[in-house]
Each structure stands twice: as C-alpha cells, then as structure tokens.
PDB file of C-alpha atoms in Angstrom:
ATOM      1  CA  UNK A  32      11.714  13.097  -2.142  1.00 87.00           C
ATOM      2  CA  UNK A  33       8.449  15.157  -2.339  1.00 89.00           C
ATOM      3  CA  UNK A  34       5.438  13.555  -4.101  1.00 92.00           C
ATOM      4  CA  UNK A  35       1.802  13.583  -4.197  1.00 92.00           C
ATOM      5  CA  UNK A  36       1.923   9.982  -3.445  1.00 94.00           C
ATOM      6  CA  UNK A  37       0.340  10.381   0.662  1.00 92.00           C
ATOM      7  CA  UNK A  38       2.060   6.441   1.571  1.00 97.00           C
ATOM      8  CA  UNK A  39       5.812   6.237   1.147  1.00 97.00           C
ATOM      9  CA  UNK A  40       7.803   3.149   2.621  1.00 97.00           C
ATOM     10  CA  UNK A  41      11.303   2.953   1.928  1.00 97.00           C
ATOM     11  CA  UNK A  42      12.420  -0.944   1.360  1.00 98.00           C
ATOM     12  CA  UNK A  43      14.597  -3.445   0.543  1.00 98.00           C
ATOM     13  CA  UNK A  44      14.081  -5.643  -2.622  1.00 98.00           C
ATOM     14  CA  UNK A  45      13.651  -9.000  -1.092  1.00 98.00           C
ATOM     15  CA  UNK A  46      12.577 -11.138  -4.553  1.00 98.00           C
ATOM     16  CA  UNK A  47      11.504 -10.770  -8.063  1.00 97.00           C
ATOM     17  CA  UNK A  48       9.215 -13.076  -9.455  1.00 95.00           C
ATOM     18  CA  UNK A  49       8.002 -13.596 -13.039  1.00 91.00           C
ATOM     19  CA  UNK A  50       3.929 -12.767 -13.082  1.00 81.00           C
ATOM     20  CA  UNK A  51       3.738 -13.943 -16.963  1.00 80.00           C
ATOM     21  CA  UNK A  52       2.321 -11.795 -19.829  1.00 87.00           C
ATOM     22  CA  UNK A  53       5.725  -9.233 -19.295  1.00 92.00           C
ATOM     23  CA  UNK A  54       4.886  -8.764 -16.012  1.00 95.00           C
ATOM     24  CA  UNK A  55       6.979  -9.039 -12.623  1.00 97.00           C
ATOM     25  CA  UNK A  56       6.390  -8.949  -9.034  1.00 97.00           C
ATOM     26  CA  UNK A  57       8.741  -7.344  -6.951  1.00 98.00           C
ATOM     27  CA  UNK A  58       8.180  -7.975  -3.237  1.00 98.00           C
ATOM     28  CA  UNK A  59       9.960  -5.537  -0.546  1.00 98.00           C
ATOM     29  CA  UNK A  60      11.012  -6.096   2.639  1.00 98.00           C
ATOM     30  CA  UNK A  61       9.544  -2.786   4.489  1.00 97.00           C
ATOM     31  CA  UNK A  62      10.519  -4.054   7.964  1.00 95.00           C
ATOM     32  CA  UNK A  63       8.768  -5.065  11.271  1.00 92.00           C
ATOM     33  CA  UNK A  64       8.002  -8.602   8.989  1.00 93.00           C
ATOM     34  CA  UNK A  65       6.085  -6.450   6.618  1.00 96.00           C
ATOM     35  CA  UNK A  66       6.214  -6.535   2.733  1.00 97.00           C
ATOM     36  CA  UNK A  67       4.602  -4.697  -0.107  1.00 98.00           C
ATOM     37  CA  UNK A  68       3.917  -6.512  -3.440  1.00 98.00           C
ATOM     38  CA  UNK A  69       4.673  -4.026  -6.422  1.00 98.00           C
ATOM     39  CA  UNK A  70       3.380  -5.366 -10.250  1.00 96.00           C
ATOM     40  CA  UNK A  71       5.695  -3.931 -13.048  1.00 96.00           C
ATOM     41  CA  UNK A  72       6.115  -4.985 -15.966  1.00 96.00           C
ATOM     42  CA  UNK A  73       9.793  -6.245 -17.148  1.00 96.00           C
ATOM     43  CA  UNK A  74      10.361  -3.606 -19.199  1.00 96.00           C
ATOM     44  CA  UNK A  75      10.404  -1.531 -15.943  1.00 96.00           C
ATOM     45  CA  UNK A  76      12.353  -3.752 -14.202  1.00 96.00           C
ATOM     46  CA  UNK A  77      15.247  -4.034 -16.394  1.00 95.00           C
ATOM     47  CA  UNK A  78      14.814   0.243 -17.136  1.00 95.00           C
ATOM     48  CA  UNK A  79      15.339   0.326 -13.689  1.00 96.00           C
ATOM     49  CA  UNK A  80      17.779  -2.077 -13.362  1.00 96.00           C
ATOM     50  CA  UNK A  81      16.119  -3.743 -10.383  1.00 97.00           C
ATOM     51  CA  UNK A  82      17.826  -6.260  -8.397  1.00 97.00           C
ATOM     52  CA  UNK A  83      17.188  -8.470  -4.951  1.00 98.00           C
ATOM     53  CA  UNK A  84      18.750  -6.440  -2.235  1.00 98.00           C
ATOM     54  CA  UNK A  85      18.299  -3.130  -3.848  1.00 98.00           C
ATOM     55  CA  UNK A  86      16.797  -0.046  -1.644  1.00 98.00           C
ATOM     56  CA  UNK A  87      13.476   1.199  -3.435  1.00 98.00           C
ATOM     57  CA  UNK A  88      10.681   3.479  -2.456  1.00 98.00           C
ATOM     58  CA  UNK A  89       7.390   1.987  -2.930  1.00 98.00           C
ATOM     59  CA  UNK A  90       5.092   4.481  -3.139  1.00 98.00           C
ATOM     60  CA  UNK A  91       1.007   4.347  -3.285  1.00 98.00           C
ATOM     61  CA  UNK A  92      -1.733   6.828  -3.543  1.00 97.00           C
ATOM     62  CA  UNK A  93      -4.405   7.063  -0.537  1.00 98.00           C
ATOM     63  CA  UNK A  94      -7.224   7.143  -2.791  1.00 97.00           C
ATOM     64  CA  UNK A  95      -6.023   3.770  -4.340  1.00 97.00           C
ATOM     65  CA  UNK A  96      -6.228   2.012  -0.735  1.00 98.00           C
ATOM     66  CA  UNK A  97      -9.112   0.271  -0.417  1.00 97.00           C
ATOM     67  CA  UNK A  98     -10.696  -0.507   3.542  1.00 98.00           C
ATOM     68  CA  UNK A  99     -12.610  -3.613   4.551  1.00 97.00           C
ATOM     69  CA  UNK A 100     -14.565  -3.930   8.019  1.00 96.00           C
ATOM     70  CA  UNK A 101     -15.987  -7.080   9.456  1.00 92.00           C
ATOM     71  CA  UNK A 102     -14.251  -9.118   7.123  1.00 90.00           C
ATOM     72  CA  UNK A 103     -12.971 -11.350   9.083  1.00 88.00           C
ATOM     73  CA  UNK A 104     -14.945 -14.351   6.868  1.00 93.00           C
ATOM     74  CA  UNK A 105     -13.475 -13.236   3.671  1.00 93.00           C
ATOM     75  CA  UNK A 106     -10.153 -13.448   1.907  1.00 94.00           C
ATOM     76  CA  UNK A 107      -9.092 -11.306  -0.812  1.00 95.00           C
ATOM     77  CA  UNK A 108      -7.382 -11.662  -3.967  1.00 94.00           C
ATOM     78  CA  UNK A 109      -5.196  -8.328  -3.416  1.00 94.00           C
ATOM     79  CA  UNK A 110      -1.762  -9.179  -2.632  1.00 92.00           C
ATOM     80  CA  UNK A 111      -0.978  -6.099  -0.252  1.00 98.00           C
ATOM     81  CA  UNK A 112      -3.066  -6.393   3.058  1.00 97.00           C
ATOM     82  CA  UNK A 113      -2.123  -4.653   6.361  1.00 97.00           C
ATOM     83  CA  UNK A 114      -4.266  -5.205   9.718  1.00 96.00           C
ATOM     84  CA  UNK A 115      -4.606  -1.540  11.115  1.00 97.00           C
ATOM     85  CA  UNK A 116      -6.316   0.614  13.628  1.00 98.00           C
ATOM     86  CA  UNK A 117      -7.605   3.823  12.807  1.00 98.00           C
ATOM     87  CA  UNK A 118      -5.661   6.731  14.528  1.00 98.00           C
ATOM     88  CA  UNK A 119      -7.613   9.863  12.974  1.00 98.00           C
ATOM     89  CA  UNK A 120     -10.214  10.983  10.742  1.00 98.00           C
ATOM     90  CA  UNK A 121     -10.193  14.505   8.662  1.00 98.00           C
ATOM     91  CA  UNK A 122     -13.002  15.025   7.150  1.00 96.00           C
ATOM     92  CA  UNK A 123     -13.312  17.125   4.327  1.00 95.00           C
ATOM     93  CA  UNK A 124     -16.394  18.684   2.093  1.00 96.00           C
ATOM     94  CA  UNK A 125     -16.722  15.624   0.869  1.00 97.00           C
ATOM     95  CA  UNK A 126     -14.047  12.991   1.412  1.00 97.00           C
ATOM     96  CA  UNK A 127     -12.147  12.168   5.009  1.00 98.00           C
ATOM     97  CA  UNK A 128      -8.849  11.182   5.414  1.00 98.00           C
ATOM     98  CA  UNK A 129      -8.583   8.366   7.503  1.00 98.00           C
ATOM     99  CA  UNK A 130      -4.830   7.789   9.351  1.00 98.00           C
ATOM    100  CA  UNK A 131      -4.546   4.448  10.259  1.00 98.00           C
ATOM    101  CA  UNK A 132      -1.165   2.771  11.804  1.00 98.00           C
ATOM    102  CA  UNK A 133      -0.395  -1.483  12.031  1.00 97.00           C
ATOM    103  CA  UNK A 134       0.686  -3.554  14.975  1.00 95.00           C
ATOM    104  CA  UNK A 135       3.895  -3.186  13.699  1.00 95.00           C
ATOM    105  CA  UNK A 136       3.643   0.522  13.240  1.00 95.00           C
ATOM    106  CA  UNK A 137       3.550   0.928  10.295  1.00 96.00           C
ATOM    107  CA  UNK A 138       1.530   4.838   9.168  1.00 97.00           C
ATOM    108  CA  UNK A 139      -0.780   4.228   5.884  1.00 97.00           C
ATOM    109  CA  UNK A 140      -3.564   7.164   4.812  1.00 98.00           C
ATOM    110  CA  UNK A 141      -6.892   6.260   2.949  1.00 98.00           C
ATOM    111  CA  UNK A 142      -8.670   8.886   0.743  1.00 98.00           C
ATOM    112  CA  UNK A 143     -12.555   7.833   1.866  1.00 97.00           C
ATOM    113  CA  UNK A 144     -15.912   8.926   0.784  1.00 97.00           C
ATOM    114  CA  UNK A 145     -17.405  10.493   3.806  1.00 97.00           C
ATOM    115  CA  UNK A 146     -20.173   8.496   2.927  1.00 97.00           C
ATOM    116  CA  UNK A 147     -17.600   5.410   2.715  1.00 96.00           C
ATOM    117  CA  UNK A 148     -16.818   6.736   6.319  1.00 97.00           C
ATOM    118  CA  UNK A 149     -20.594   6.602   7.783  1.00 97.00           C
ATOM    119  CA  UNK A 150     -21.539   3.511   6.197  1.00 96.00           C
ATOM    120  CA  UNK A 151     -18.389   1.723   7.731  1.00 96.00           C
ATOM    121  CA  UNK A 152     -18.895   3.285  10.570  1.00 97.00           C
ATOM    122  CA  UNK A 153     -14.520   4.470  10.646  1.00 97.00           C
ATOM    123  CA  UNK A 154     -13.798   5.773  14.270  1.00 97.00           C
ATOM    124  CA  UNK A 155     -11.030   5.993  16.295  1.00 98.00           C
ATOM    125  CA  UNK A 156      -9.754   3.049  17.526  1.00 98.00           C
ATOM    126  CA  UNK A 157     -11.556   0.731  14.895  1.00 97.00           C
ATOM    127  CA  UNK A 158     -10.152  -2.334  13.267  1.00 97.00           C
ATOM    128  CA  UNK A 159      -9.961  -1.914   9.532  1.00 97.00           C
ATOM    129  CA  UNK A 160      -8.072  -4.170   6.863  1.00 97.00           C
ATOM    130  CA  UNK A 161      -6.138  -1.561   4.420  1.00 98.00           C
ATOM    131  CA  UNK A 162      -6.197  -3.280   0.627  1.00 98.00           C
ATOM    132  CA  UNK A 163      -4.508  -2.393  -2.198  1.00 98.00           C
ATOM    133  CA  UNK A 164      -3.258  -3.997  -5.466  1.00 97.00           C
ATOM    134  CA  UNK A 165       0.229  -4.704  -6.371  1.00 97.00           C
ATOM    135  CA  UNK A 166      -0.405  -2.906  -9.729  1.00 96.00           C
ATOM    136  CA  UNK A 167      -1.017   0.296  -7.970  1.00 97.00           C
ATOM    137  CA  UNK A 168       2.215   0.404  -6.121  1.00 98.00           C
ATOM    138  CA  UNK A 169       5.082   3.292  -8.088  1.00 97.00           C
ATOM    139  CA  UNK A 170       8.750   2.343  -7.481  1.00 98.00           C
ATOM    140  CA  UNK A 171      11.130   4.916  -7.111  1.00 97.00           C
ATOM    141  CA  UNK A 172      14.826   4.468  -7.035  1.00 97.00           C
ATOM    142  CA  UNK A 173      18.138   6.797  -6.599  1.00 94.00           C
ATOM    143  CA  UNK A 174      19.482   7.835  -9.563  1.00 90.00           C
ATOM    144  CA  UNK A 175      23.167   6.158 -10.444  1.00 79.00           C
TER     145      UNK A 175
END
C-alpha cells in the first residue's frame, strides 16, 4: 500500500478499550515491546469490524509527530511516545525532515520547521522523544 502517510507500522490488534463519548482506543502490538495507541471512534471500529488479534496498518503523518528535547523532567499527556536517536536531517526551503530510529529499531520521520530544527538544536546522533496523539493515528485494514 502506497500513501502519503511518511510512518507506516504494520501491527497486531492487541486490545480495544472504550475511551467514552463514542470513542475507542485500539492499542497495537508493533513488535520489539512497542505499541501505538490509535483513537477511533466506535462507529469506525465496528465499520471496520475491528477485533483483538487482527493485523492493521497504523499509519501517521510526519508533520503530525511532535519532538521534545531535554525533557527528561516532564511527562506528557500523549499516549504514543517513542525514545529515538536522530539518524538524518534533509533540509528543505523551509522545513527538514528529520529520520530518527528507536532502541528497538523502530524508523519514524518528523516534518520540522527548520527553525524547529535550529532552536532544538536536531543533529545526528541526538536524543529526541517522538510524540504524537492517538487521535492522529489512520487504521488501515485488508479488504475481506
């Protein structure tokens, strides 16, 4: 499958979870002990027919992940948070891309301001947190 959607992580449903207000939670099993949190509401879930154990495709748009440096003091309220190294940078005119890869290896990409990129200071090699909300995470499954 071919989208415009630059992080794409092929899982296994692992739980579904009421959220309230029509909403669900369905947490994936991505492997390496990693999981992805996607919010849907249950309307989508039964469309889709979603079910613990199923395969999905949790996809999520670089310019929806948000980075955090030097934040070792804080805790956030965003369910999805991976612990990476930066790998690359690519700038652009005016944003970079910036590649970044987990202990567990595990390949995300972050849409950045290059101004985002100075101000952080982004090089290779640096410790950055990778944030982004379950709400912003697309499921895709194989057609029946």
């Amino acid at each position: 499958m071919k989208t415009t959607a630059r992080n794409q992580f092929k899982g296994t449903i692992e739980a579904i979870q009421s959220a309230g207000s029509g909403n669900d939670e369905i947490i994936i099993d991505i492997g390496s002990g990693l999981e992805i949190v996607a919010g849907i509401t249950q309307g989508n879930t039964r469309r889709l027919d979603l079910s613990v154990g199923q395969e999905v495709v949790a996809m999520i748009k670089a310019t929806w992940i948000i980075l955090a440096v030097d934040s070792d003091e804080y805790e956030f309220s965003t369910r999805n948070q991976f612990f990476t190294t930066v790998t690359a940078i690519k700038a652009g005119a005016a944003d970079s891309e910036v590649f970044l890869k987990t202990e567990e290896g595990v390949e995300l990409v972050a849409i950045v301001t290059n101004v985002g990129v100075e101000n952080m200071a982004l090089t290779v090699g640096k410790s950055v947190t990778a944030l982004f909300k379950a709400p912003h995470v697309i499921l895709a499954i194989k057609k029946a």
